[in-house]
Structures are given as C-alpha cells and as structure tokens.
Amino acid sequence: MDLRSLPKAELHLHLEGAAEAETLCGITPGLGLEEARARMRFSDFAEFLQAFKWVHFCLRKPEHFALVLKRLLELLEEQGVRYAEINVSAGVMLWRGLPVDEFFPAIAEEAERGRVPVRFIFDAIRQFGPGHVEAVAEAAVRWAGRGVAGFGIGGDEARGPARLYRKVFEQVRAAGLAAVPHGGETTGPESVWEALECGARRIGHGIRAVEDPALLEELKRRDVALEICITSNVRTGAVSSLREHPVRRLFDAGVPLVLNTDDPALFETTLVREYELARDVFGFTDEELQQVARNSFRYALAAPPPV
C-alpha cells in the first residue's frame, strides 16, 4: 500500500515544532544553517523543551508564524494529509509577552490560503500555574469558532498535573471547545486518568496508559483516542527504545489511536514515516493502517472534508 497516497489527517502537531532550520535562518539575521541545526538537537525531554523554546524565540513577528504554517501545509499536502489540527503554543506567546490576539490572525489567514483544511488548538504551559493556563483558555475562547477548535495543556506533567485545571477545562468546554490535554507522556497512568477527569476528547501521547488495564478499558468505554507520536517518544526518552514503544499493545487492546509527528522539524520525521514505523517495526497490516487513518478523521474535532 502506498502510504503517501493513503488519505489521512494529523491531529497532534505543534506549529512551532514544524519550523525548519532553513526557515529559521531566513528570518533570523546572522543565523547560519549549522548553528540552527545544532540548536535544534537534544538528547532528552528537558533538552527538547529548551530546543523548542529556542525555536519559538526565533519567531518574532506574526508573519514568521504564518511562514512556518505555509511551509507546513505544503509538506502535509505532499504526504496525502487531507486535514490537520495544529497546536499553537499560545502559552509560550503570552510568556514571551506576544499578544495572541495580534499574532493569531496572521496564522488564521495563512490557513485560509492553504490547500489543507486546518483547525487550531491553543496550548498552555501546565507548570506555569492557574493564572497562566486561565489566560490561554480565555484567548482560546475568544477565538472559538474562528479557527480554534480546542484547548490543551502541555509541558511538564509532574509539575502541572491536569487535576489543577478541571475548572478551566469545564469553562472551555462550555464555550464549545474540545479538551485535548497532553498526558501519560512522561508520567504514569495517573496523568491519563486526570486527563479523562478533565473531559478529554483526545489525549496527547497517553502511552503510559498501557500500564493500567482498567484505564485501557475506560479509554475504550469513553471512546477517547490517544494521539500516538512514535518518533517523538523515542527521541525524548519517553520510551527506552523504538521497539519498546507500546503502540502495538495499545492497538491490540482496542484503544482508539491515531498516528502523528508532534514536532516534525525537531524530531526529523514525517507522518508518512510514522506510518512506515507502524508497518515495518510493529507489524501493522495494510488493513490496520487504514483503520488508523480512518480514526484520524473520526476523532477530529471538526468535520473534515470527505475522503
């Protein structure tokens, strides 16, 4: 089966993590390609967060974010992606003092020009505390129905457990936005349980759910999909090795899941590559990959175009 032509959607994808070194050099005076590539290298989750922060600081103007999106949509189209939900790190914007309401319009306008339909998810930094998370949630609500379909939290799960933000998630859900927190990436199954208690429609990563049979059953009962990012989990050390990744066990347990790149430029991967890993390393058949691709449309927050 030609994985490139397989109709599919991507649901866990960070805009800033898709910024290629060449793009960053083009917008950053004095930045050379080798230096950019060196700054984007990392060996564990903590170093990854520093690399992500460095990339974000290279994006200084609204048109910089729009340029990253333009290139990203071109790459998605080349891979047979028919629809995408893209995380915008609104929390990092606010932390940097960048007004979301002045920066997001350029992103939304670029999305309208692209050939791949897009919705956005505003992402808060969970370890920055309630005031920060509430501010990002308020920004997401202001843009609800104008390109933004969801609200999530990412960052350090141990320092910002989801249970702290149940009321925030209640508020965004009441405004018509979906709850799509990260969970179970760097901490145990309790983080996934807390994401469920926040009313999660999907959960970013969620791989540690494999350690709790009752949690696997609850994910199936609630029909909550896990956003699986194989290469990401290997590169950040969330799993000890590629072959130890639980994607096969989660799929065989009947848990709904979708495949994603997370931060494709930083992790040096593509969505086609993630499907190839599922096939070549974990033995997914063509029929199983087609099911995963169907899931990517089924668990979308907005109605994707017909395929």
PDB file of C-alpha atoms in Angstrom:
ATOM      1  CA  MET A   1       0.000   0.000   0.000  1.00  0.00           C
ATOM      2  CA  ASP A   2       1.242   3.461  -0.908  1.00  0.00           C
ATOM      3  CA  LEU A   3       1.270   5.265   2.435  1.00  0.00           C
ATOM      4  CA  ARG A   4       1.794   8.661   0.843  1.00  0.00           C
ATOM      5  CA  SER A   5      -1.461   8.478  -1.088  1.00  0.00           C
ATOM      6  CA  LEU A   6      -3.412   6.994   1.845  1.00  0.00           C
ATOM      7  CA  PRO A   7      -5.967   9.670   2.870  1.00  0.00           C
ATOM      8  CA  LYS A   8      -5.197  10.682   6.439  1.00  0.00           C
ATOM      9  CA  ALA A   9      -5.363  13.519   8.936  1.00  0.00           C
ATOM     10  CA  GLU A  10      -2.854  14.702  11.506  1.00  0.00           C
ATOM     11  CA  LEU A  11      -4.216  15.627  14.917  1.00  0.00           C
ATOM     12  CA  HIS A  12      -1.147  16.172  17.147  1.00  0.00           C
ATOM     13  CA  LEU A  13       1.159  18.660  15.519  1.00  0.00           C
ATOM     14  CA  HIS A  14       2.815  21.739  17.028  1.00  0.00           C
ATOM     15  CA  LEU A  15       3.182  24.680  14.663  1.00  0.00           C
ATOM     16  CA  GLU A  16       6.407  25.933  16.190  1.00  0.00           C
ATOM     17  CA  GLY A  17       7.884  22.433  16.230  1.00  0.00           C
ATOM     18  CA  ALA A  18       7.383  22.301  12.467  1.00  0.00           C
ATOM     19  CA  ALA A  19       9.682  25.277  11.841  1.00  0.00           C
ATOM     20  CA  GLU A  20      12.542  24.037   9.676  1.00  0.00           C
ATOM     21  CA  ALA A  21      16.122  25.190  10.213  1.00  0.00           C
ATOM     22  CA  GLU A  22      16.170  26.762   6.747  1.00  0.00           C
ATOM     23  CA  THR A  23      13.082  28.815   7.568  1.00  0.00           C
ATOM     24  CA  LEU A  24      14.567  30.000  10.846  1.00  0.00           C
ATOM     25  CA  CYS A  25      17.761  31.082   9.076  1.00  0.00           C
ATOM     26  CA  GLY A  26      15.707  33.067   6.592  1.00  0.00           C
ATOM     27  CA  ILE A  27      14.042  35.140   9.312  1.00  0.00           C
ATOM     28  CA  THR A  28      16.927  35.409  11.804  1.00  0.00           C
ATOM     29  CA  PRO A  29      19.770  37.778  10.862  1.00  0.00           C
ATOM     30  CA  GLY A  30      23.177  36.195  11.284  1.00  0.00           C
ATOM     31  CA  LEU A  31      21.883  32.679  11.948  1.00  0.00           C
ATOM     32  CA  GLY A  32      23.692  30.014   9.948  1.00  0.00           C
ATOM     33  CA  LEU A  33      22.277  26.650   8.991  1.00  0.00           C
ATOM     34  CA  GLU A  34      24.768  24.623  11.029  1.00  0.00           C
ATOM     35  CA  GLU A  35      24.123  26.705  14.136  1.00  0.00           C
ATOM     36  CA  ALA A  36      20.369  26.356  13.689  1.00  0.00           C
ATOM     37  CA  ARG A  37      20.624  22.599  13.322  1.00  0.00           C
ATOM     38  CA  ALA A  38      22.873  22.392  16.377  1.00  0.00           C
ATOM     39  CA  ARG A  39      20.392  24.412  18.460  1.00  0.00           C
ATOM     40  CA  MET A  40      17.614  22.031  17.396  1.00  0.00           C
ATOM     41  CA  ARG A  41      19.442  18.915  18.624  1.00  0.00           C
ATOM     42  CA  PHE A  42      18.685  17.356  22.013  1.00  0.00           C
ATOM     43  CA  SER A  43      19.170  14.117  23.917  1.00  0.00           C
ATOM     44  CA  ASP A  44      16.302  14.055  26.418  1.00  0.00           C
ATOM     45  CA  PHE A  45      12.971  15.682  27.228  1.00  0.00           C
ATOM     46  CA  ALA A  46      14.484  18.586  29.164  1.00  0.00           C
ATOM     47  CA  GLU A  47      16.825  19.446  26.293  1.00  0.00           C
ATOM     48  CA  PHE A  48      13.938  19.095  23.851  1.00  0.00           C
ATOM     49  CA  LEU A  49      11.971  21.731  25.762  1.00  0.00           C
ATOM     50  CA  GLN A  50      14.968  24.062  25.523  1.00  0.00           C
ATOM     51  CA  ALA A  51      15.245  23.462  21.773  1.00  0.00           C
ATOM     52  CA  PHE A  52      11.524  24.143  21.358  1.00  0.00           C
ATOM     53  CA  LYS A  53      11.882  27.371  23.335  1.00  0.00           C
ATOM     54  CA  TRP A  54      14.809  28.465  21.163  1.00  0.00           C
ATOM     55  CA  VAL A  55      12.780  27.857  18.001  1.00  0.00           C
ATOM     56  CA  HIS A  56       9.877  29.831  19.423  1.00  0.00           C
ATOM     57  CA  PHE A  57      12.129  32.800  20.192  1.00  0.00           C
ATOM     58  CA  CYS A  58      13.212  32.856  16.540  1.00  0.00           C
ATOM     59  CA  LEU A  59       9.586  33.582  15.615  1.00  0.00           C
ATOM     60  CA  ARG A  60       9.296  37.262  16.442  1.00  0.00           C
ATOM     61  CA  LYS A  61       6.578  38.582  14.135  1.00  0.00           C
ATOM     62  CA  PRO A  62       3.115  37.374  13.105  1.00  0.00           C
ATOM     63  CA  GLU A  63       4.362  36.788   9.575  1.00  0.00           C
ATOM     64  CA  HIS A  64       7.050  34.429  10.903  1.00  0.00           C
ATOM     65  CA  PHE A  65       4.404  32.104  12.319  1.00  0.00           C
ATOM     66  CA  ALA A  66       2.444  32.391   9.073  1.00  0.00           C
ATOM     67  CA  LEU A  67       5.529  31.456   7.066  1.00  0.00           C
ATOM     68  CA  VAL A  68       6.057  28.319   9.155  1.00  0.00           C
ATOM     69  CA  LEU A  69       2.425  27.362   8.589  1.00  0.00           C
ATOM     70  CA  LYS A  70       2.678  27.961   4.846  1.00  0.00           C
ATOM     71  CA  ARG A  71       5.608  25.572   4.540  1.00  0.00           C
ATOM     72  CA  LEU A  72       3.973  23.047   6.875  1.00  0.00           C
ATOM     73  CA  LEU A  73       0.777  22.914   4.837  1.00  0.00           C
ATOM     74  CA  GLU A  74       2.810  22.306   1.685  1.00  0.00           C
ATOM     75  CA  LEU A  75       4.562  19.362   3.340  1.00  0.00           C
ATOM     76  CA  LEU A  76       1.298  17.946   4.658  1.00  0.00           C
ATOM     77  CA  GLU A  77      -0.281  18.077   1.216  1.00  0.00           C
ATOM     78  CA  GLU A  78       2.698  16.193  -0.243  1.00  0.00           C
ATOM     79  CA  GLN A  79       2.086  13.403   2.281  1.00  0.00           C
ATOM     80  CA  GLY A  80      -1.567  12.863   1.479  1.00  0.00           C
ATOM     81  CA  VAL A  81      -2.820  14.693   4.566  1.00  0.00           C
ATOM     82  CA  ARG A  82      -6.378  15.882   3.928  1.00  0.00           C
ATOM     83  CA  TYR A  83      -6.975  17.682   7.238  1.00  0.00           C
ATOM     84  CA  ALA A  84      -4.885  18.834  10.217  1.00  0.00           C
ATOM     85  CA  GLU A  85      -5.369  20.091  13.744  1.00  0.00           C
ATOM     86  CA  ILE A  86      -2.383  22.185  14.735  1.00  0.00           C
ATOM     87  CA  ASN A  87      -1.325  23.190  18.224  1.00  0.00           C
ATOM     88  CA  VAL A  88      -0.365  26.834  18.601  1.00  0.00           C
ATOM     89  CA  SER A  89       1.740  27.422  21.709  1.00  0.00           C
ATOM     90  CA  ALA A  90      -0.288  30.396  22.860  1.00  0.00           C
ATOM     91  CA  GLY A  91       1.116  29.838  26.335  1.00  0.00           C
ATOM     92  CA  VAL A  92       4.663  30.473  25.138  1.00  0.00           C
ATOM     93  CA  MET A  93       3.436  33.541  23.248  1.00  0.00           C
ATOM     94  CA  LEU A  94       1.964  35.003  26.429  1.00  0.00           C
ATOM     95  CA  TRP A  95       5.067  34.090  28.426  1.00  0.00           C
ATOM     96  CA  ARG A  96       7.151  35.988  25.858  1.00  0.00           C
ATOM     97  CA  GLY A  97       4.832  38.978  26.014  1.00  0.00           C
ATOM     98  CA  LEU A  98       3.474  38.447  22.499  1.00  0.00           C
ATOM     99  CA  PRO A  99      -0.237  39.365  22.307  1.00  0.00           C
ATOM    100  CA  VAL A 100      -2.082  36.330  20.987  1.00  0.00           C
ATOM    101  CA  ASP A 101      -4.883  38.452  19.555  1.00  0.00           C
ATOM    102  CA  GLU A 102      -2.353  40.320  17.398  1.00  0.00           C
ATOM    103  CA  PHE A 103      -0.374  37.261  16.314  1.00  0.00           C
ATOM    104  CA  PHE A 104      -3.041  34.639  15.662  1.00  0.00           C
ATOM    105  CA  PRO A 105      -4.876  36.489  12.833  1.00  0.00           C
ATOM    106  CA  ALA A 106      -1.849  36.083  10.538  1.00  0.00           C
ATOM    107  CA  ILE A 107      -1.836  32.348  11.276  1.00  0.00           C
ATOM    108  CA  ALA A 108      -5.565  32.031  10.641  1.00  0.00           C
ATOM    109  CA  GLU A 109      -5.311  33.993   7.388  1.00  0.00           C
ATOM    110  CA  GLU A 110      -2.492  31.768   6.133  1.00  0.00           C
ATOM    111  CA  ALA A 111      -4.601  28.726   6.972  1.00  0.00           C
ATOM    112  CA  GLU A 112      -7.359  30.080   4.740  1.00  0.00           C
ATOM    113  CA  ARG A 113      -4.909  30.302   1.848  1.00  0.00           C
ATOM    114  CA  GLY A 114      -3.646  26.743   2.278  1.00  0.00           C
ATOM    115  CA  ARG A 115      -4.943  23.701   0.428  1.00  0.00           C
ATOM    116  CA  VAL A 116      -5.170  21.502   3.546  1.00  0.00           C
ATOM    117  CA  PRO A 117      -8.117  22.362   5.823  1.00  0.00           C
ATOM    118  CA  VAL A 118      -6.931  23.244   9.321  1.00  0.00           C
ATOM    119  CA  ARG A 119      -8.267  23.830  12.812  1.00  0.00           C
ATOM    120  CA  PHE A 120      -6.154  25.054  15.706  1.00  0.00           C
ATOM    121  CA  ILE A 121      -5.708  24.092  19.343  1.00  0.00           C
ATOM    122  CA  PHE A 122      -4.376  26.643  21.830  1.00  0.00           C
ATOM    123  CA  ASP A 123      -1.837  25.047  24.148  1.00  0.00           C
ATOM    124  CA  ALA A 124      -0.987  26.313  27.666  1.00  0.00           C
ATOM    125  CA  ILE A 125       2.133  25.545  29.719  1.00  0.00           C
ATOM    126  CA  ARG A 126       0.818  23.404  32.548  1.00  0.00           C
ATOM    127  CA  GLN A 127       3.669  24.060  35.023  1.00  0.00           C
ATOM    128  CA  PHE A 128       3.170  27.839  34.813  1.00  0.00           C
ATOM    129  CA  GLY A 129       0.146  27.619  37.092  1.00  0.00           C
ATOM    130  CA  PRO A 130      -3.553  28.519  37.098  1.00  0.00           C
ATOM    131  CA  GLY A 131      -3.224  32.184  36.134  1.00  0.00           C
ATOM    132  CA  HIS A 132      -1.262  31.371  33.003  1.00  0.00           C
ATOM    133  CA  VAL A 133      -3.484  28.458  31.999  1.00  0.00           C
ATOM    134  CA  GLU A 134      -6.624  30.545  32.530  1.00  0.00           C
ATOM    135  CA  ALA A 135      -5.230  33.337  30.340  1.00  0.00           C
ATOM    136  CA  VAL A 136      -4.574  30.909  27.485  1.00  0.00           C
ATOM    137  CA  ALA A 137      -8.028  29.397  27.925  1.00  0.00           C
ATOM    138  CA  GLU A 138      -9.583  32.858  27.698  1.00  0.00           C
ATOM    139  CA  ALA A 139      -7.695  33.508  24.464  1.00  0.00           C
ATOM    140  CA  ALA A 140      -8.903  30.194  23.062  1.00  0.00           C
ATOM    141  CA  VAL A 141     -12.497  31.059  23.934  1.00  0.00           C
ATOM    142  CA  ARG A 142     -12.170  34.437  22.191  1.00  0.00           C
ATOM    143  CA  TRP A 143     -11.166  32.620  19.006  1.00  0.00           C
ATOM    144  CA  ALA A 144     -13.628  29.743  19.322  1.00  0.00           C
ATOM    145  CA  GLY A 145     -15.379  29.185  16.017  1.00  0.00           C
ATOM    146  CA  ARG A 146     -12.839  31.370  14.221  1.00  0.00           C
ATOM    147  CA  GLY A 147     -10.303  28.680  13.535  1.00  0.00           C
ATOM    148  CA  VAL A 148      -9.789  27.431  17.086  1.00  0.00           C
ATOM    149  CA  ALA A 149     -11.489  24.140  17.963  1.00  0.00           C
ATOM    150  CA  GLY A 150      -9.712  23.009  21.122  1.00  0.00           C
ATOM    151  CA  PHE A 151      -7.688  23.844  24.202  1.00  0.00           C
ATOM    152  CA  GLY A 152      -4.916  21.796  25.764  1.00  0.00           C
ATOM    153  CA  ILE A 153      -2.062  21.803  28.227  1.00  0.00           C
ATOM    154  CA  GLY A 154       1.482  20.630  27.546  1.00  0.00           C
ATOM    155  CA  GLY A 155       4.859  20.799  29.222  1.00  0.00           C
ATOM    156  CA  ASP A 156       5.958  19.203  32.490  1.00  0.00           C
ATOM    157  CA  GLU A 157       3.239  16.803  33.661  1.00  0.00           C
ATOM    158  CA  ALA A 158       4.857  16.255  37.062  1.00  0.00           C
ATOM    159  CA  ARG A 159       4.900  19.985  37.869  1.00  0.00           C
ATOM    160  CA  GLY A 160       1.480  20.735  36.386  1.00  0.00           C
ATOM    161  CA  PRO A 161      -0.957  17.856  36.883  1.00  0.00           C
ATOM    162  CA  ALA A 162      -4.187  18.120  34.929  1.00  0.00           C
ATOM    163  CA  ARG A 163      -6.302  17.905  38.085  1.00  0.00           C
ATOM    164  CA  LEU A 164      -5.309  21.512  38.856  1.00  0.00           C
ATOM    165  CA  TYR A 165      -7.187  22.686  35.778  1.00  0.00           C
ATOM    166  CA  ARG A 166     -10.512  20.842  35.866  1.00  0.00           C
ATOM    167  CA  LYS A 167     -12.489  24.073  36.224  1.00  0.00           C
ATOM    168  CA  VAL A 168     -10.600  25.670  33.340  1.00  0.00           C
ATOM    169  CA  PHE A 169     -11.450  22.729  31.110  1.00  0.00           C
ATOM    170  CA  GLU A 170     -15.089  22.934  32.213  1.00  0.00           C
ATOM    171  CA  GLN A 171     -15.148  26.575  31.116  1.00  0.00           C
ATOM    172  CA  VAL A 172     -13.626  25.971  27.692  1.00  0.00           C
ATOM    173  CA  ARG A 173     -15.923  23.021  27.065  1.00  0.00           C
ATOM    174  CA  ALA A 174     -18.911  25.187  27.985  1.00  0.00           C
ATOM    175  CA  ALA A 175     -17.712  27.622  25.308  1.00  0.00           C
ATOM    176  CA  GLY A 176     -17.791  24.868  22.689  1.00  0.00           C
ATOM    177  CA  LEU A 177     -14.109  23.974  22.635  1.00  0.00           C
ATOM    178  CA  ALA A 178     -12.783  20.447  22.995  1.00  0.00           C
ATOM    179  CA  ALA A 179     -10.439  19.449  25.811  1.00  0.00           C
ATOM    180  CA  VAL A 180      -7.269  17.921  24.353  1.00  0.00           C
ATOM    181  CA  PRO A 181      -4.610  17.791  27.087  1.00  0.00           C
ATOM    182  CA  HIS A 182      -1.279  16.038  26.904  1.00  0.00           C
ATOM    183  CA  GLY A 183      -0.983  13.204  29.420  1.00  0.00           C
ATOM    184  CA  GLY A 184       0.827   9.969  30.111  1.00  0.00           C
ATOM    185  CA  GLU A 185       3.891  11.007  28.134  1.00  0.00           C
ATOM    186  CA  THR A 186       6.494  11.494  30.857  1.00  0.00           C
ATOM    187  CA  THR A 187       4.490  10.461  33.927  1.00  0.00           C
ATOM    188  CA  GLY A 188       2.380   7.410  34.689  1.00  0.00           C
ATOM    189  CA  PRO A 189      -1.194   6.351  34.001  1.00  0.00           C
ATOM    190  CA  GLU A 190      -2.494   8.667  36.727  1.00  0.00           C
ATOM    191  CA  SER A 191      -1.867  11.547  34.318  1.00  0.00           C
ATOM    192  CA  VAL A 192      -4.155   9.908  31.763  1.00  0.00           C
ATOM    193  CA  TRP A 193      -6.834   9.349  34.401  1.00  0.00           C
ATOM    194  CA  GLU A 194      -6.664  13.053  35.272  1.00  0.00           C
ATOM    195  CA  ALA A 195      -6.984  13.997  31.602  1.00  0.00           C
ATOM    196  CA  LEU A 196     -10.144  11.903  31.408  1.00  0.00           C
ATOM    197  CA  GLU A 197     -11.498  13.626  34.515  1.00  0.00           C
ATOM    198  CA  CYS A 198     -10.996  16.932  32.682  1.00  0.00           C
ATOM    199  CA  GLY A 199     -13.345  15.732  29.940  1.00  0.00           C
ATOM    200  CA  ALA A 200     -10.678  14.991  27.333  1.00  0.00           C
ATOM    201  CA  ARG A 201     -11.914  14.257  23.823  1.00  0.00           C
ATOM    202  CA  ARG A 202      -8.442  13.027  22.905  1.00  0.00           C
ATOM    203  CA  ILE A 203      -5.221  12.717  24.882  1.00  0.00           C
ATOM    204  CA  GLY A 204      -1.804  13.754  23.624  1.00  0.00           C
ATOM    205  CA  HIS A 205       0.507  10.733  23.802  1.00  0.00           C
ATOM    206  CA  GLY A 206      -1.125   8.723  26.623  1.00  0.00           C
ATOM    207  CA  ILE A 207       1.349   5.883  26.192  1.00  0.00           C
ATOM    208  CA  ARG A 208       1.659   5.151  29.910  1.00  0.00           C
ATOM    209  CA  ALA A 209      -1.975   4.035  29.875  1.00  0.00           C
ATOM    210  CA  VAL A 210      -0.627   0.655  28.787  1.00  0.00           C
ATOM    211  CA  GLU A 211       0.434   0.068  32.413  1.00  0.00           C
ATOM    212  CA  ASP A 212      -3.155   0.093  33.738  1.00  0.00           C
ATOM    213  CA  PRO A 213      -5.671  -2.437  32.332  1.00  0.00           C
ATOM    214  CA  ALA A 214      -8.583  -0.613  33.978  1.00  0.00           C
ATOM    215  CA  LEU A 215      -7.529   2.596  32.259  1.00  0.00           C
ATOM    216  CA  LEU A 216      -7.404   0.876  28.882  1.00  0.00           C
ATOM    217  CA  GLU A 217     -10.980  -0.266  29.410  1.00  0.00           C
ATOM    218  CA  GLU A 218     -12.034   3.239  30.443  1.00  0.00           C
ATOM    219  CA  LEU A 219     -10.485   4.776  27.328  1.00  0.00           C
ATOM    220  CA  LYS A 220     -12.448   2.320  25.211  1.00  0.00           C
ATOM    221  CA  ARG A 221     -15.652   2.898  27.183  1.00  0.00           C
ATOM    222  CA  ARG A 222     -15.398   6.662  26.771  1.00  0.00           C
ATOM    223  CA  ASP A 223     -14.168   6.342  23.172  1.00  0.00           C
ATOM    224  CA  VAL A 224     -11.220   8.657  23.818  1.00  0.00           C
ATOM    225  CA  ALA A 225      -8.404   8.375  21.299  1.00  0.00           C
ATOM    226  CA  LEU A 226      -4.698   8.545  22.080  1.00  0.00           C
ATOM    227  CA  GLU A 227      -2.538  10.746  19.863  1.00  0.00           C
ATOM    228  CA  ILE A 228       0.465   8.475  19.350  1.00  0.00           C
ATOM    229  CA  CYS A 229       3.805  10.044  18.352  1.00  0.00           C
ATOM    230  CA  ILE A 230       6.305   7.193  17.997  1.00  0.00           C
ATOM    231  CA  THR A 231       9.445   9.068  16.963  1.00  0.00           C
ATOM    232  CA  SER A 232       8.775  11.833  19.473  1.00  0.00           C
ATOM    233  CA  ASN A 233       8.576   9.365  22.345  1.00  0.00           C
ATOM    234  CA  VAL A 234      11.836   7.716  21.317  1.00  0.00           C
ATOM    235  CA  ARG A 235      13.716  10.985  20.831  1.00  0.00           C
ATOM    236  CA  THR A 236      12.621  12.493  24.173  1.00  0.00           C
ATOM    237  CA  GLY A 237      13.276   9.299  26.118  1.00  0.00           C
ATOM    238  CA  ALA A 238       9.624   8.744  26.975  1.00  0.00           C
ATOM    239  CA  VAL A 239      10.304   5.146  25.890  1.00  0.00           C
ATOM    240  CA  SER A 240      13.635   3.389  26.307  1.00  0.00           C
ATOM    241  CA  SER A 241      13.877   2.286  22.676  1.00  0.00           C
ATOM    242  CA  LEU A 242      11.864   2.164  19.489  1.00  0.00           C
ATOM    243  CA  ARG A 243      10.872  -1.473  19.926  1.00  0.00           C
ATOM    244  CA  GLU A 244       9.698  -0.799  23.480  1.00  0.00           C
ATOM    245  CA  HIS A 245       7.063   1.656  22.273  1.00  0.00           C
ATOM    246  CA  PRO A 246       3.592   0.409  23.322  1.00  0.00           C
ATOM    247  CA  VAL A 247       1.741   1.391  20.134  1.00  0.00           C
ATOM    248  CA  ARG A 248       1.187  -2.242  19.173  1.00  0.00           C
ATOM    249  CA  ARG A 249      -0.041  -3.220  22.636  1.00  0.00           C
ATOM    250  CA  LEU A 250      -2.386  -0.245  22.799  1.00  0.00           C
ATOM    251  CA  PHE A 251      -3.822  -1.032  19.379  1.00  0.00           C
ATOM    252  CA  ASP A 252      -4.242  -4.721  20.180  1.00  0.00           C
ATOM    253  CA  ALA A 253      -6.025  -3.775  23.412  1.00  0.00           C
ATOM    254  CA  GLY A 254      -8.637  -1.984  21.301  1.00  0.00           C
ATOM    255  CA  VAL A 255      -7.775   1.540  22.431  1.00  0.00           C
ATOM    256  CA  PRO A 256      -8.589   4.098  19.715  1.00  0.00           C
ATOM    257  CA  LEU A 257      -5.418   5.738  18.462  1.00  0.00           C
ATOM    258  CA  VAL A 258      -4.065   7.943  15.708  1.00  0.00           C
ATOM    259  CA  LEU A 259      -0.504   8.443  14.448  1.00  0.00           C
ATOM    260  CA  ASN A 260       1.180  11.856  14.485  1.00  0.00           C
ATOM    261  CA  THR A 261       4.524  13.656  14.215  1.00  0.00           C
ATOM    262  CA  ASP A 262       4.248  16.031  17.211  1.00  0.00           C
ATOM    263  CA  ASP A 263       7.127  18.366  16.232  1.00  0.00           C
ATOM    264  CA  PRO A 264       8.248  17.154  12.807  1.00  0.00           C
ATOM    265  CA  ALA A 265      11.182  19.527  12.272  1.00  0.00           C
ATOM    266  CA  LEU A 266      12.649  18.914  15.716  1.00  0.00           C
ATOM    267  CA  PHE A 267      12.089  15.157  15.572  1.00  0.00           C
ATOM    268  CA  GLU A 268      13.109  14.924  11.911  1.00  0.00           C
ATOM    269  CA  THR A 269      10.089  12.888  10.907  1.00  0.00           C
ATOM    270  CA  THR A 270       7.006  12.990   8.701  1.00  0.00           C
ATOM    271  CA  LEU A 271       3.561  11.495   9.043  1.00  0.00           C
ATOM    272  CA  VAL A 272       4.358   9.007   6.282  1.00  0.00           C
ATOM    273  CA  ARG A 273       7.428   7.987   8.279  1.00  0.00           C
ATOM    274  CA  GLU A 274       5.285   7.358  11.374  1.00  0.00           C
ATOM    275  CA  TYR A 275       3.020   5.068   9.341  1.00  0.00           C
ATOM    276  CA  GLU A 276       6.111   3.314   7.983  1.00  0.00           C
ATOM    277  CA  LEU A 277       7.347   2.688  11.526  1.00  0.00           C
ATOM    278  CA  ALA A 278       3.994   1.213  12.494  1.00  0.00           C
ATOM    279  CA  ARG A 279       4.212  -1.124   9.499  1.00  0.00           C
ATOM    280  CA  ASP A 280       7.900  -2.010   9.468  1.00  0.00           C
ATOM    281  CA  VAL A 281       8.677  -2.151  13.194  1.00  0.00           C
ATOM    282  CA  PHE A 282       5.351  -3.008  14.795  1.00  0.00           C
ATOM    283  CA  GLY A 283       3.836  -5.179  12.101  1.00  0.00           C
ATOM    284  CA  PHE A 284       0.730  -3.154  11.318  1.00  0.00           C
ATOM    285  CA  THR A 285      -1.018  -4.599   8.279  1.00  0.00           C
ATOM    286  CA  ASP A 286      -2.459  -2.520   5.458  1.00  0.00           C
ATOM    287  CA  GLU A 287      -5.926  -3.032   6.917  1.00  0.00           C
ATOM    288  CA  GLU A 288      -4.785  -1.890  10.355  1.00  0.00           C
ATOM    289  CA  LEU A 289      -3.096   1.199   8.934  1.00  0.00           C
ATOM    290  CA  GLN A 290      -6.266   2.006   7.035  1.00  0.00           C
ATOM    291  CA  GLN A 291      -8.148   1.760  10.327  1.00  0.00           C
ATOM    292  CA  VAL A 292      -5.674   4.148  11.961  1.00  0.00           C
ATOM    293  CA  ALA A 293      -6.115   6.551   9.039  1.00  0.00           C
ATOM    294  CA  ARG A 294      -9.905   6.348   9.394  1.00  0.00           C
ATOM    295  CA  ASN A 295      -9.504   7.074  13.098  1.00  0.00           C
ATOM    296  CA  SER A 296      -7.676  10.281  12.230  1.00  0.00           C
ATOM    297  CA  PHE A 297     -10.863  11.575  10.616  1.00  0.00           C
ATOM    298  CA  ARG A 298     -13.266  10.002  13.092  1.00  0.00           C
ATOM    299  CA  TYR A 299     -11.633  11.641  16.121  1.00  0.00           C
ATOM    300  CA  ALA A 300     -11.145  15.059  14.545  1.00  0.00           C
ATOM    301  CA  LEU A 301     -12.651  17.985  16.443  1.00  0.00           C
ATOM    302  CA  ALA A 302     -14.250  19.429  13.321  1.00  0.00           C
ATOM    303  CA  ALA A 303     -15.823  17.722  10.344  1.00  0.00           C
ATOM    304  CA  PRO A 304     -13.002  17.101   7.863  1.00  0.00           C
ATOM    305  CA  PRO A 305     -13.659  17.125   4.116  1.00  0.00           C
ATOM    306  CA  PRO A 306     -14.971  13.861   2.658  1.00  0.00           C
ATOM    307  CA  VAL A 307     -12.305  11.387   1.534  1.00  0.00           C
TER     308      VAL A 307
END
